[in-house]
Short mmCIF file of C-alpha atoms and ligand atoms in Angstrom, two decimals:
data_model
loop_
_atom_site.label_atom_id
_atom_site.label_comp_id
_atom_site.label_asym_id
_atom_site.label_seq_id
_atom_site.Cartn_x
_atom_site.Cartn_y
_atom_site.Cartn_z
CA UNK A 1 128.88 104.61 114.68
CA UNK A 2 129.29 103.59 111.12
CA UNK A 3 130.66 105.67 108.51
CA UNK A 4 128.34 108.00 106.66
CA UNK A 5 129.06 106.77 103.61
CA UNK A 6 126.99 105.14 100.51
CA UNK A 7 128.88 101.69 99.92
CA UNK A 8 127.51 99.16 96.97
CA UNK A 9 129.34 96.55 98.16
CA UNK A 10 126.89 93.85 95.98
CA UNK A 11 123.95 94.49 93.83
CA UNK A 12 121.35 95.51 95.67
CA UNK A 13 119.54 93.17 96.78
CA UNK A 14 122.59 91.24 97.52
CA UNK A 15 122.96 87.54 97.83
CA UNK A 16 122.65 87.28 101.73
CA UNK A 17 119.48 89.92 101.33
CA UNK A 18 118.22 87.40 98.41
CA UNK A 19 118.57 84.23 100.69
CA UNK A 20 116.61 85.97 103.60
CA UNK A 21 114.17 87.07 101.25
CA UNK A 22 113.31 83.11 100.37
CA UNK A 23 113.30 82.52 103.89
CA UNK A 24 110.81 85.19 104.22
CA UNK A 25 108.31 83.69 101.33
CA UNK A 26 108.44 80.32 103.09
CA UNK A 27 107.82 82.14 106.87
CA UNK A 28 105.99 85.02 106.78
CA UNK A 29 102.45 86.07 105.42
CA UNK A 30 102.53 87.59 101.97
CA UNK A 31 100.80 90.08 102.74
CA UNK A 32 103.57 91.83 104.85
CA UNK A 33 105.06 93.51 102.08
CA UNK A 34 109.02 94.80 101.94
CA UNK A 35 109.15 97.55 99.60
CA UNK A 36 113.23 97.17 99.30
CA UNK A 37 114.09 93.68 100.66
CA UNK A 38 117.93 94.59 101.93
CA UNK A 39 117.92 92.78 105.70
CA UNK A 40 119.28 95.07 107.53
CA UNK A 41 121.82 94.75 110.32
CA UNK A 42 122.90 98.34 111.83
CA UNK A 43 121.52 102.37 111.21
CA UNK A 44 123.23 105.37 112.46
CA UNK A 45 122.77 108.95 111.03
CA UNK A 46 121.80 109.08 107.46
CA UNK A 47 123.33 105.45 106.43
CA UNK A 48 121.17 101.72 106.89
CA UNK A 49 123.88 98.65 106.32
CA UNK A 50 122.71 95.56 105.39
CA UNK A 51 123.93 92.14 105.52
CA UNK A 52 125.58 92.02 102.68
CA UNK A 53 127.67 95.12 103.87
CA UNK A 54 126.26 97.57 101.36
CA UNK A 55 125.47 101.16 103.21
CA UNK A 56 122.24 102.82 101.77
CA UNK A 57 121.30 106.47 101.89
CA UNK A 58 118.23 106.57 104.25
CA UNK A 59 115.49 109.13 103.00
CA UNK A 60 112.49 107.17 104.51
CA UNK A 61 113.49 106.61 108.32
CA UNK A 62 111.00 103.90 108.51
CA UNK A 63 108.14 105.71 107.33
CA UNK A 64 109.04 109.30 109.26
CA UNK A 65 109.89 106.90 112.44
CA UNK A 66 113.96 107.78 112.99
CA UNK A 67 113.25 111.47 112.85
CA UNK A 68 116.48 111.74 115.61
CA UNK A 69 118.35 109.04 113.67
CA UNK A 70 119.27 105.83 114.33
CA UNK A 71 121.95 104.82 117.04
CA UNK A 72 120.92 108.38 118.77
CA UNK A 73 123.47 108.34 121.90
CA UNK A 74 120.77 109.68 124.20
CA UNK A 75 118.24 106.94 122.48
CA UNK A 76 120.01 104.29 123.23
CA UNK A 77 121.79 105.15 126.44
CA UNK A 78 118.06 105.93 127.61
CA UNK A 79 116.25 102.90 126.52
CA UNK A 80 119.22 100.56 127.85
CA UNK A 81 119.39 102.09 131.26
CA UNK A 82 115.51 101.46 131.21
CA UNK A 83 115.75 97.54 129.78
CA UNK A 84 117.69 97.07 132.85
CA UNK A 85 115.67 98.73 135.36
CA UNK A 86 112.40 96.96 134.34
CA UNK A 87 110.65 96.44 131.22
CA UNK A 88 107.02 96.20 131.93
CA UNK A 89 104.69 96.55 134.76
CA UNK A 90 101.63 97.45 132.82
CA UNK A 91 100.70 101.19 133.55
CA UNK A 92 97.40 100.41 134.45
CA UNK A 93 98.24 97.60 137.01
CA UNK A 94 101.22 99.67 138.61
CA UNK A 95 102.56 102.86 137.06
CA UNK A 96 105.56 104.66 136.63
CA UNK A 97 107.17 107.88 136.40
CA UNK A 98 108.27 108.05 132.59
CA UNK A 99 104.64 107.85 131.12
CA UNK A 100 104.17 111.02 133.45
CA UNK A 101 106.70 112.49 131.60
CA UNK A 102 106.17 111.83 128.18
CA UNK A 103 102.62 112.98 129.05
CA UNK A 104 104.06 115.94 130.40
CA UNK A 105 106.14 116.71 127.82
CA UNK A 106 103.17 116.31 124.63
CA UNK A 107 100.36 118.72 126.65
CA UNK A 108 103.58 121.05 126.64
CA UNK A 109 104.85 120.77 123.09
CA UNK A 110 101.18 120.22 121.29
CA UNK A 111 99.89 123.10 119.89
CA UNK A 112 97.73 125.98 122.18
CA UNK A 113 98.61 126.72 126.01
CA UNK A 114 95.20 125.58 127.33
CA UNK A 115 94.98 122.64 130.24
CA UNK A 116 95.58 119.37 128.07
CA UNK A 117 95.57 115.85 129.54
CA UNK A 118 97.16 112.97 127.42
CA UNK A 119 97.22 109.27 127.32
CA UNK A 120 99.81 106.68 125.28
CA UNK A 121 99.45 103.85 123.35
CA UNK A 122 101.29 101.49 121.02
CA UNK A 123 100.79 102.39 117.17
CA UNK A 124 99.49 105.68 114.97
CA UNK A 125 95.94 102.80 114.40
CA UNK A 126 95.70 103.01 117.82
CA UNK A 127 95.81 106.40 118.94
CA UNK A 128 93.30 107.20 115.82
CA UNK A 129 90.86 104.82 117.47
CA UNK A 130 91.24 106.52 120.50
CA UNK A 131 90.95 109.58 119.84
CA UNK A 132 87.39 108.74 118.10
CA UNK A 133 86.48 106.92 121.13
CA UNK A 134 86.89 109.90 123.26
CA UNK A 135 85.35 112.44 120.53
CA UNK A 136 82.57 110.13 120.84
CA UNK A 137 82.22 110.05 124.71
CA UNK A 138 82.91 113.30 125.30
CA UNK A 139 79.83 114.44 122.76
CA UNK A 140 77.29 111.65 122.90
CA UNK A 141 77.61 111.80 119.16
CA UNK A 142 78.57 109.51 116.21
CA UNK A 143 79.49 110.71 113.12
CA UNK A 144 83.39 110.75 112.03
CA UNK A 145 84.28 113.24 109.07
CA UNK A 146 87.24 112.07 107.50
CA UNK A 147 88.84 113.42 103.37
CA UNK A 148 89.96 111.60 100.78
CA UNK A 149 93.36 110.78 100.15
CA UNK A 150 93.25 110.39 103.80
CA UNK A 151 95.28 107.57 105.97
CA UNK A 152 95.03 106.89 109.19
CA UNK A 153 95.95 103.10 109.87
CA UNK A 154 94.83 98.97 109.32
CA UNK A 155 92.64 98.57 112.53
CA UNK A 156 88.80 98.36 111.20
CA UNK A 157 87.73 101.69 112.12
CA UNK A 158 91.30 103.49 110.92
CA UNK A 159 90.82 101.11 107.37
CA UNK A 160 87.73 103.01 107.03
CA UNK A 161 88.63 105.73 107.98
CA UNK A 162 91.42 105.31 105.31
CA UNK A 163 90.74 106.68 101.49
CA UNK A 164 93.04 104.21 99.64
CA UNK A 165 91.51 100.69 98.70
CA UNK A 166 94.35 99.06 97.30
CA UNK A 167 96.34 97.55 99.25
CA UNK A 168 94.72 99.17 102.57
CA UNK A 169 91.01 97.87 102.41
CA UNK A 170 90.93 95.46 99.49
CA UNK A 171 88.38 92.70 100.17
CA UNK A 172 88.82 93.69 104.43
CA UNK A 173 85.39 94.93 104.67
CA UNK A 174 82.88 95.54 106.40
CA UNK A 175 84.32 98.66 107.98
CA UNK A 176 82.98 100.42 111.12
CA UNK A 177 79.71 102.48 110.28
CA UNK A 178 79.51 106.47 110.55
CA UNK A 179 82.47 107.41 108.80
CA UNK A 180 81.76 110.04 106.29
CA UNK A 181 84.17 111.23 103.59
CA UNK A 182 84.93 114.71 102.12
CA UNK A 183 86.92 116.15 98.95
CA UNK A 184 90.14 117.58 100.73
CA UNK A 185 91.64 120.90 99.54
CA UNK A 186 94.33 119.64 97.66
CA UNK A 187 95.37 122.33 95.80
CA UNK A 188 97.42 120.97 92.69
CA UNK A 189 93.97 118.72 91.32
CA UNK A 190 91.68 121.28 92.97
CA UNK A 191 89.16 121.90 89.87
CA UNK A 192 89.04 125.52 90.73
CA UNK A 193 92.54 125.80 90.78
CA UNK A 194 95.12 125.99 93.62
CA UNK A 195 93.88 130.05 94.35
CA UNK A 196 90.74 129.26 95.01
CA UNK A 197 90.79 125.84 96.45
CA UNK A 198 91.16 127.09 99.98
CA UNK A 199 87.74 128.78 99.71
CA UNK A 200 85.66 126.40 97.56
CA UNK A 201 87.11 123.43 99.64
CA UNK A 202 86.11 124.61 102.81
CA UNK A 203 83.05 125.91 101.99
CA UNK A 204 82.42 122.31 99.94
CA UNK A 205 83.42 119.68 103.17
CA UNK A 206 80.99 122.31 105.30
CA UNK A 207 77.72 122.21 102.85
CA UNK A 208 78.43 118.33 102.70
CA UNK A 209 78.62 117.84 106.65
CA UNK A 210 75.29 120.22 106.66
CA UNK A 211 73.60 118.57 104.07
CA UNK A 212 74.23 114.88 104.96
CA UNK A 213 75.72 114.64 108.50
CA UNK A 214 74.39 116.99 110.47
CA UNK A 215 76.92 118.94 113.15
CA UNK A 216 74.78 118.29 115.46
CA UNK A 217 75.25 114.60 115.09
CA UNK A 218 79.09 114.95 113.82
CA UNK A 219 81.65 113.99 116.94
CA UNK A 220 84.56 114.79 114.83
CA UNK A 221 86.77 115.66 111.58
CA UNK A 222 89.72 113.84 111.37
CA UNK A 223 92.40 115.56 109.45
CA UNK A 224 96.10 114.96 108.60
CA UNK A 225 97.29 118.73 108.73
CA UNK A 226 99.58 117.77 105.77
CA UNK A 227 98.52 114.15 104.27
CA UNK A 228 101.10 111.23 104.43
CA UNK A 229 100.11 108.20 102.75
CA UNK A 230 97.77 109.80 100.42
CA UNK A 231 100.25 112.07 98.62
CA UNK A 232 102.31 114.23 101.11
CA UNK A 233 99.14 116.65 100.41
CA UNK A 234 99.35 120.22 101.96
CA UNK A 235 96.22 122.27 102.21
CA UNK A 236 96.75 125.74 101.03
CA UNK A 237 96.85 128.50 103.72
CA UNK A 238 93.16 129.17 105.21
CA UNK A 239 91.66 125.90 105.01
CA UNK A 240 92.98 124.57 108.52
CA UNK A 241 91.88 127.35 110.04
CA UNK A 242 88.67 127.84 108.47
CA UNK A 243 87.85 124.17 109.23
CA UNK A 244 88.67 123.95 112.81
CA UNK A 245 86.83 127.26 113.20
CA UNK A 246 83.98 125.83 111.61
CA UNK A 247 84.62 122.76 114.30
CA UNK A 248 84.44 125.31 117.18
CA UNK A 249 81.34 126.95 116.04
CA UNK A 250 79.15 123.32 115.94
CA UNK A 251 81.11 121.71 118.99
CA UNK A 252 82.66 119.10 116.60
CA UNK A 253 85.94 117.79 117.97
CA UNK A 254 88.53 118.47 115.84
CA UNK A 255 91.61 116.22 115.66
CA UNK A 256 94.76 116.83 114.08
CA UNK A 257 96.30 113.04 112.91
CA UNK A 258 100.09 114.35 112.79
CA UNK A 259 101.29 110.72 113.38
CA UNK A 260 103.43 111.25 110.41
CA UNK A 261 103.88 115.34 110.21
CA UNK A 262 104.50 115.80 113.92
CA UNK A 263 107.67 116.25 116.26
CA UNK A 264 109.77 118.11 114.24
CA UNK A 265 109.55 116.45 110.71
CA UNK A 266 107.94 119.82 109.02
CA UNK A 267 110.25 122.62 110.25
CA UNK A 268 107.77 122.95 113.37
CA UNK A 269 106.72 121.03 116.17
CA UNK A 270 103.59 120.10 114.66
CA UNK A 271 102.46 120.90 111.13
CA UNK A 272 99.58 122.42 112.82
CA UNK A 273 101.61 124.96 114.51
CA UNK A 274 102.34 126.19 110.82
CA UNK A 275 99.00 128.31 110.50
CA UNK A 276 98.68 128.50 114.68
CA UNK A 277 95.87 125.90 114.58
CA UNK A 278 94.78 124.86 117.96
CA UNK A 279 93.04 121.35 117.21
CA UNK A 280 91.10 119.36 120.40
CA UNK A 281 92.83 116.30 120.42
CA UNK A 282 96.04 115.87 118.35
CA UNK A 283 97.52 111.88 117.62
CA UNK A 284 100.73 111.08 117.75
CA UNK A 285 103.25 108.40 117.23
CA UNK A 286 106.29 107.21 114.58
CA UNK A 287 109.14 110.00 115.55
CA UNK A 288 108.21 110.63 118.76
CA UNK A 289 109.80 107.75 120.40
CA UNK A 290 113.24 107.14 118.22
CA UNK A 291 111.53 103.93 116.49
CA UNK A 292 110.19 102.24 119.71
CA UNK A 293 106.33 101.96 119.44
CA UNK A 294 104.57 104.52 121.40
CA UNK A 295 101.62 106.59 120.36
CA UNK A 296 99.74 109.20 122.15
CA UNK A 297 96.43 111.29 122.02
CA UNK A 298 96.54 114.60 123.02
CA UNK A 299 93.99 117.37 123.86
CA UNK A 300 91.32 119.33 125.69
CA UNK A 301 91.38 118.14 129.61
CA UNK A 302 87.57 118.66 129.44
CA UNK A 303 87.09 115.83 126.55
CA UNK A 304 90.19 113.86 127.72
CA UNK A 305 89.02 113.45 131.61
CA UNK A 306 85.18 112.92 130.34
CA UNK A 307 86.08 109.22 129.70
CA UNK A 308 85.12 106.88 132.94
CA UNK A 309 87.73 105.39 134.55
CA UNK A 310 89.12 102.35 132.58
CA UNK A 311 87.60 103.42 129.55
CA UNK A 312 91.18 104.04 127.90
CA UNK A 313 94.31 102.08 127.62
CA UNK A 314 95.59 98.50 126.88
CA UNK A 315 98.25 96.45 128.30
CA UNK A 316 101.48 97.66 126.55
CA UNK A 317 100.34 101.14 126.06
CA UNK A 318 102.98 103.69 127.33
CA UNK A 319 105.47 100.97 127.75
CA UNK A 320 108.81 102.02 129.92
CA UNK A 321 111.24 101.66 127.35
CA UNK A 322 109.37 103.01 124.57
CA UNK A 323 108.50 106.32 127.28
CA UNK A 324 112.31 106.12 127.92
CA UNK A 325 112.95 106.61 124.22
CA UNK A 326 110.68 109.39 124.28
CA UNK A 327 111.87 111.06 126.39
CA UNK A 328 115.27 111.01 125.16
CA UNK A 329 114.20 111.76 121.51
CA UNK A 330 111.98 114.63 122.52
CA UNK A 331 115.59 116.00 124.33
CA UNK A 332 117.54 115.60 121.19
CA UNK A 333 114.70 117.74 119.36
CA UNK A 334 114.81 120.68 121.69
CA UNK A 335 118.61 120.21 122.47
CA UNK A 336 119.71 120.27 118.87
CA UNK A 337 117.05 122.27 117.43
CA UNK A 338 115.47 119.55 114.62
CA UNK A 339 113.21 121.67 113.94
CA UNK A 340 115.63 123.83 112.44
CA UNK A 341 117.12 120.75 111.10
CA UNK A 342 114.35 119.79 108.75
CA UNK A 343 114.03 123.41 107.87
CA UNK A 344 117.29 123.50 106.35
CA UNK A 345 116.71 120.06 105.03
CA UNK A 346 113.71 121.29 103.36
CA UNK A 347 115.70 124.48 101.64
CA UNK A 348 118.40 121.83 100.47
CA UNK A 349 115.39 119.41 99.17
CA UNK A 350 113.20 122.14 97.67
CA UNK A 351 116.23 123.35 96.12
CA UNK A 352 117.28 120.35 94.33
CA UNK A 353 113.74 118.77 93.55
CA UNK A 354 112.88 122.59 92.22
CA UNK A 355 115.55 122.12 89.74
CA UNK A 356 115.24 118.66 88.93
CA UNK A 357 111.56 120.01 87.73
CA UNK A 358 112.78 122.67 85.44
CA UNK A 359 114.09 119.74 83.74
CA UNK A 360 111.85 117.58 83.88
CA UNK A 361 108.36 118.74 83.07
CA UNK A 362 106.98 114.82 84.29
CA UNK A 363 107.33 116.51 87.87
CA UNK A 364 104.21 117.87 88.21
CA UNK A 365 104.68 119.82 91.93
CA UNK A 366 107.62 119.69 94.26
CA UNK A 367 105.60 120.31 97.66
CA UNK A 368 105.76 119.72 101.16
CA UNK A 369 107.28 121.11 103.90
CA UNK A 370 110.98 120.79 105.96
CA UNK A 371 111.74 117.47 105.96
CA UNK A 372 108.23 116.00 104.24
CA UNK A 373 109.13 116.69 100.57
CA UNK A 374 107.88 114.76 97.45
CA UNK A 375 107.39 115.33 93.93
CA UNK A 376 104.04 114.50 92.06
CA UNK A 377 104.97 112.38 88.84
CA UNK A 378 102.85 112.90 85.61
CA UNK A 379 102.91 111.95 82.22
CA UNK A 380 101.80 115.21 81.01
CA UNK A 381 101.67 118.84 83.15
CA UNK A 382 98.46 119.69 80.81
CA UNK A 383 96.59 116.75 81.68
CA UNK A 384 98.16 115.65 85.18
CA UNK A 385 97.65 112.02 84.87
CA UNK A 386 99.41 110.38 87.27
CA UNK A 387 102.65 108.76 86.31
CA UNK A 388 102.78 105.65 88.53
CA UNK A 389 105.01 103.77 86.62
CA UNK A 390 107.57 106.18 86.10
CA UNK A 391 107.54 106.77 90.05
CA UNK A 392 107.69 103.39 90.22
CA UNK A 393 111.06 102.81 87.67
CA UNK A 394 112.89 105.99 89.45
CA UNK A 395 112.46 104.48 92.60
CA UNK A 396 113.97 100.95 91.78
CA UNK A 397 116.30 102.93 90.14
CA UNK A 398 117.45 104.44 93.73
CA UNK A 399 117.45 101.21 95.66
CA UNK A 400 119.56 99.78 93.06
CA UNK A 401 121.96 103.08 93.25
CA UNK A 402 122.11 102.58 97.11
CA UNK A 403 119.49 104.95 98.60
CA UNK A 404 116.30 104.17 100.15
CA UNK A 405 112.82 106.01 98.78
CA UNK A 406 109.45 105.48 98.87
CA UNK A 407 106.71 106.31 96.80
CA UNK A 408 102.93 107.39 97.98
CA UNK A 409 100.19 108.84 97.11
CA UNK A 410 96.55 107.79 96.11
CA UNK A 411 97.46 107.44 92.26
CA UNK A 412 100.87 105.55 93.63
CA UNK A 413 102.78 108.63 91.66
CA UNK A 414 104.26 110.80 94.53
CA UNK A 415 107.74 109.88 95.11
CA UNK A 416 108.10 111.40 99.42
CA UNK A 417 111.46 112.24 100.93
CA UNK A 418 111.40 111.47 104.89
CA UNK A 419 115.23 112.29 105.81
CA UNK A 420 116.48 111.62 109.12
CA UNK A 421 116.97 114.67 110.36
CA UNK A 422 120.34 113.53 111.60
CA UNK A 423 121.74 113.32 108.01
CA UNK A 424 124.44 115.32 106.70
CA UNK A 425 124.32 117.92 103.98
CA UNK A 426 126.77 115.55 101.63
CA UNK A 427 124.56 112.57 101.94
CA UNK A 428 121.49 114.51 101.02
CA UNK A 429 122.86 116.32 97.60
CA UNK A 430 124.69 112.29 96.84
CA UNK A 431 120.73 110.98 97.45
CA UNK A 432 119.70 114.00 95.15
CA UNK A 433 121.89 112.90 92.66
CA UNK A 434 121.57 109.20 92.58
CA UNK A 435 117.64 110.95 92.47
CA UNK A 436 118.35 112.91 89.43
CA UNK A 437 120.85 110.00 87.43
CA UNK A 438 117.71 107.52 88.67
CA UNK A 439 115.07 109.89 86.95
CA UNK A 440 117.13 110.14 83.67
CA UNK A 441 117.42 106.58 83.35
CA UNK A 442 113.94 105.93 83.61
CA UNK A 443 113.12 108.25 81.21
CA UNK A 444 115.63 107.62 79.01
C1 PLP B 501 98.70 110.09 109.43
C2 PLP B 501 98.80 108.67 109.91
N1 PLP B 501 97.91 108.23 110.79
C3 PLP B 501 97.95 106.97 111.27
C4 PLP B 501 98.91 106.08 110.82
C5 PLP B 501 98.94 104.67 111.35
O1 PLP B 501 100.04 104.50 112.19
P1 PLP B 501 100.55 103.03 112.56
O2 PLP B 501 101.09 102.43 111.32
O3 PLP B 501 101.58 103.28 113.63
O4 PLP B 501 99.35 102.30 113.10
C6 PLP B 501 99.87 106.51 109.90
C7 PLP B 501 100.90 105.59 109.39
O5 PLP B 501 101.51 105.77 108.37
C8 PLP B 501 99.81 107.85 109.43
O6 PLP B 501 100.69 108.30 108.52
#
């Protein structure tokens, strides 16, 4: 394993990074995107090195992927005992006992102790799509209710299912009819302010599915229980439950998209299991499988099994190795209790980012939950408008310092934390103060 330790051997990018990078302009698409072009060559724990042999801080974990870290012993022992058993077989052609498990294992873990069937497929996009397809079925209705600030993939339907034009849905159109989209209860810009947002939300996203959906023609609402992309966005107590009540009531499925908040990263299983909300079908995907692509929906055996025979899958879905990874991931979770892990991670990160904001009165909220932090960036608390520059300076400002951030957010201003919940104490207060050196500079 290498050493957890922050290393600028070069600048960062380095000159090895800055080569690949050229070969990248001439090879690959534009619009694949690197946020923080170091090529990378090994991860273990906290620490990414690169080619140029600096060691970065990792407080991403590719997008909330590495939840168990990378180079996790039972990871990798798991997925290369697999590689050399078989590799594919296509569950649908001839199966295999792993997918069983991994089922297994989510209709356990997922929130509520009713009968739950599951099924697995390759990306976050994908199990989105599916779990509208079944909705759907299962109903004999249309309509999709999804909020704003919401994300839920690229694919045509999950693009519009997604709030964020640029860079999501720029010029991609036309998207996938019956998607309807409501104000979410997002408590900080909540005109009512953050006390009463729970109640006026709610009772807001229900008179608007009334008024012009119909329930009776709605199949589901599509929620992230706390938002990813679109800010890191937690809804304040009541309004999960309220909604999914109000779901219940009009036999509208309701699905809980905790791609990026589930298995472990909030302090809980699922996010969802913060308020004890039961949702139909839950998607899954990014930390489940220890950075192998798997995804899974989730739910109700009466709406799962209503789909014909056929109906679901695709040829890599539930792929050996990536159930293998699963499996071993979802071990290290219960084994080593990361859900206490990002707990703790979320004391030391509320901590520090709490006062970093007394400070600093251009951090407009520090919010989130265990290990899904991030700090809201204005140019003024009075007025809140959203400081996407400055987010952007501080978090060149950290690359260049060795650690590895990302912003979010539908105003680009919310700077996210996304620890590996693998990483040490000491490398998360040296990433809080490169953070808190990187925010003086830039406002220096
Ligand atoms: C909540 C949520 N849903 C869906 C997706 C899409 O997942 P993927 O990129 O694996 O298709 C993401 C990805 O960030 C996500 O955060």
């Amino acid at each position: 394993m290498i050493e957890q330790q922050r290393i600028l051997a070069t600048a960062i990018p380095g000159p090895r990074s800055q080569e690949l990078q050229a070969r990248k302009s001439a090879a690959v698409a534009s619009g694949v995107g690197t946020g923080l072009p170091v090529y990378v060559t090994e991860g273990a724990g906290g620490i990414i090195r690169d080619v140029d042999g600096n060691q970065l801080i990792d407080l991403g974990s590719g997008i909330a992927v590495t939840t168990v870290g990378n180079g996790n012993q039972r990871v990798v022992d798991a997925v290369t005992e697999q590689i050399a058993r078989f590799t594919h077989t296509c569950f649908m052609v001839t199966p295999y006992e792993p997918y069983l498990g991994v089922c297994e294992k989510l209709n356990q873990l997922t929130p509520g102790d009713h009968e739950k069937r599951s099924a697995l497929f390759n990306s976050g996009a994908e199990a989105v799509e599916n779990a509208v397809k079944i909705a759907r079925h299962a109903t004999g209705r249309q309509a999709v209710v999804v909020f704003e600030h919401g994300y839920h993939g690229r694919t045509n339907l999950t693009m519009g299912m997604t709030a964020k034009n640029m860079p999501y849905k720029h010029r991609f159109g036309p998207f996938a009819p019956e998607v309807y989209r409501v104000p979410m209860a997002y408590p900080y810009r909540w005109a009512g302010g953050p006390e009463r947002c729970a109640e006026e939300a709610l009772r807001t996203v229900t008179d608007m599915i009334h008024a012009q959906v119909g329930e009776e023609n709605t199949a589901a609402v599509v929620i992230e229980p706390i938002q990813g992309e679109g800010g890191f966005i937690v809804p304040p107590e009541g309004f999960l439950p309220g909604l999914a009540e109000y779901c219940r009531e009009h036999g509208i499925v309701f699905v809980a998209d905790e791609v990026q908040s589930g298995f472990c990263r909030t302090g809980d299983w699922f996010a969802s299991d913060h308020e004890g909300v039961v949702p139909d079908l839950i998607t899954t995907a990014k930390g489940i499988a220890g950075g192998m692509p798997l995804a899974g929906v989730t739910g109700r055996a009466d709406l799962m099994d209503a789909v014909h025979g056929g109906g679901l899958g695709g040829t890599y879905g539930g792929n050996p190795v990536a159930c293998a990874a699963a499996l071993a991931s979802i071990e290290s979770m219960e084994v080593d209790d990361l859900a206490g892990r990002a707990r703790s991670i979320g004391k030391i990160l509320g901590d520090r980012l709490g006062s970093l904001a007394e400070k600093h009165p251009e951090i407009g909220e520090v919010r989130g939950r265990g290990a899904m932090m991030a700090m809201e960036l204005v140019t003024d608390p009075a007025t809140k408008e959203p400081a996407a520059a400055l987010a952007g300076a501080v978090n060149k400002g950290c690359h260049e310092r060795g650690v590895v951030t990302l912003t979010c957010g539908t105003y680009g201003n919310v700077f996210r934390f996304l620890p590996p919940l693998s990483i040490g104490d000491d490398l998360l207060h040296e990433a809080m103060d490169v953070l808190e050196e990187s925010m003086g500079a830039a406002l220096a």
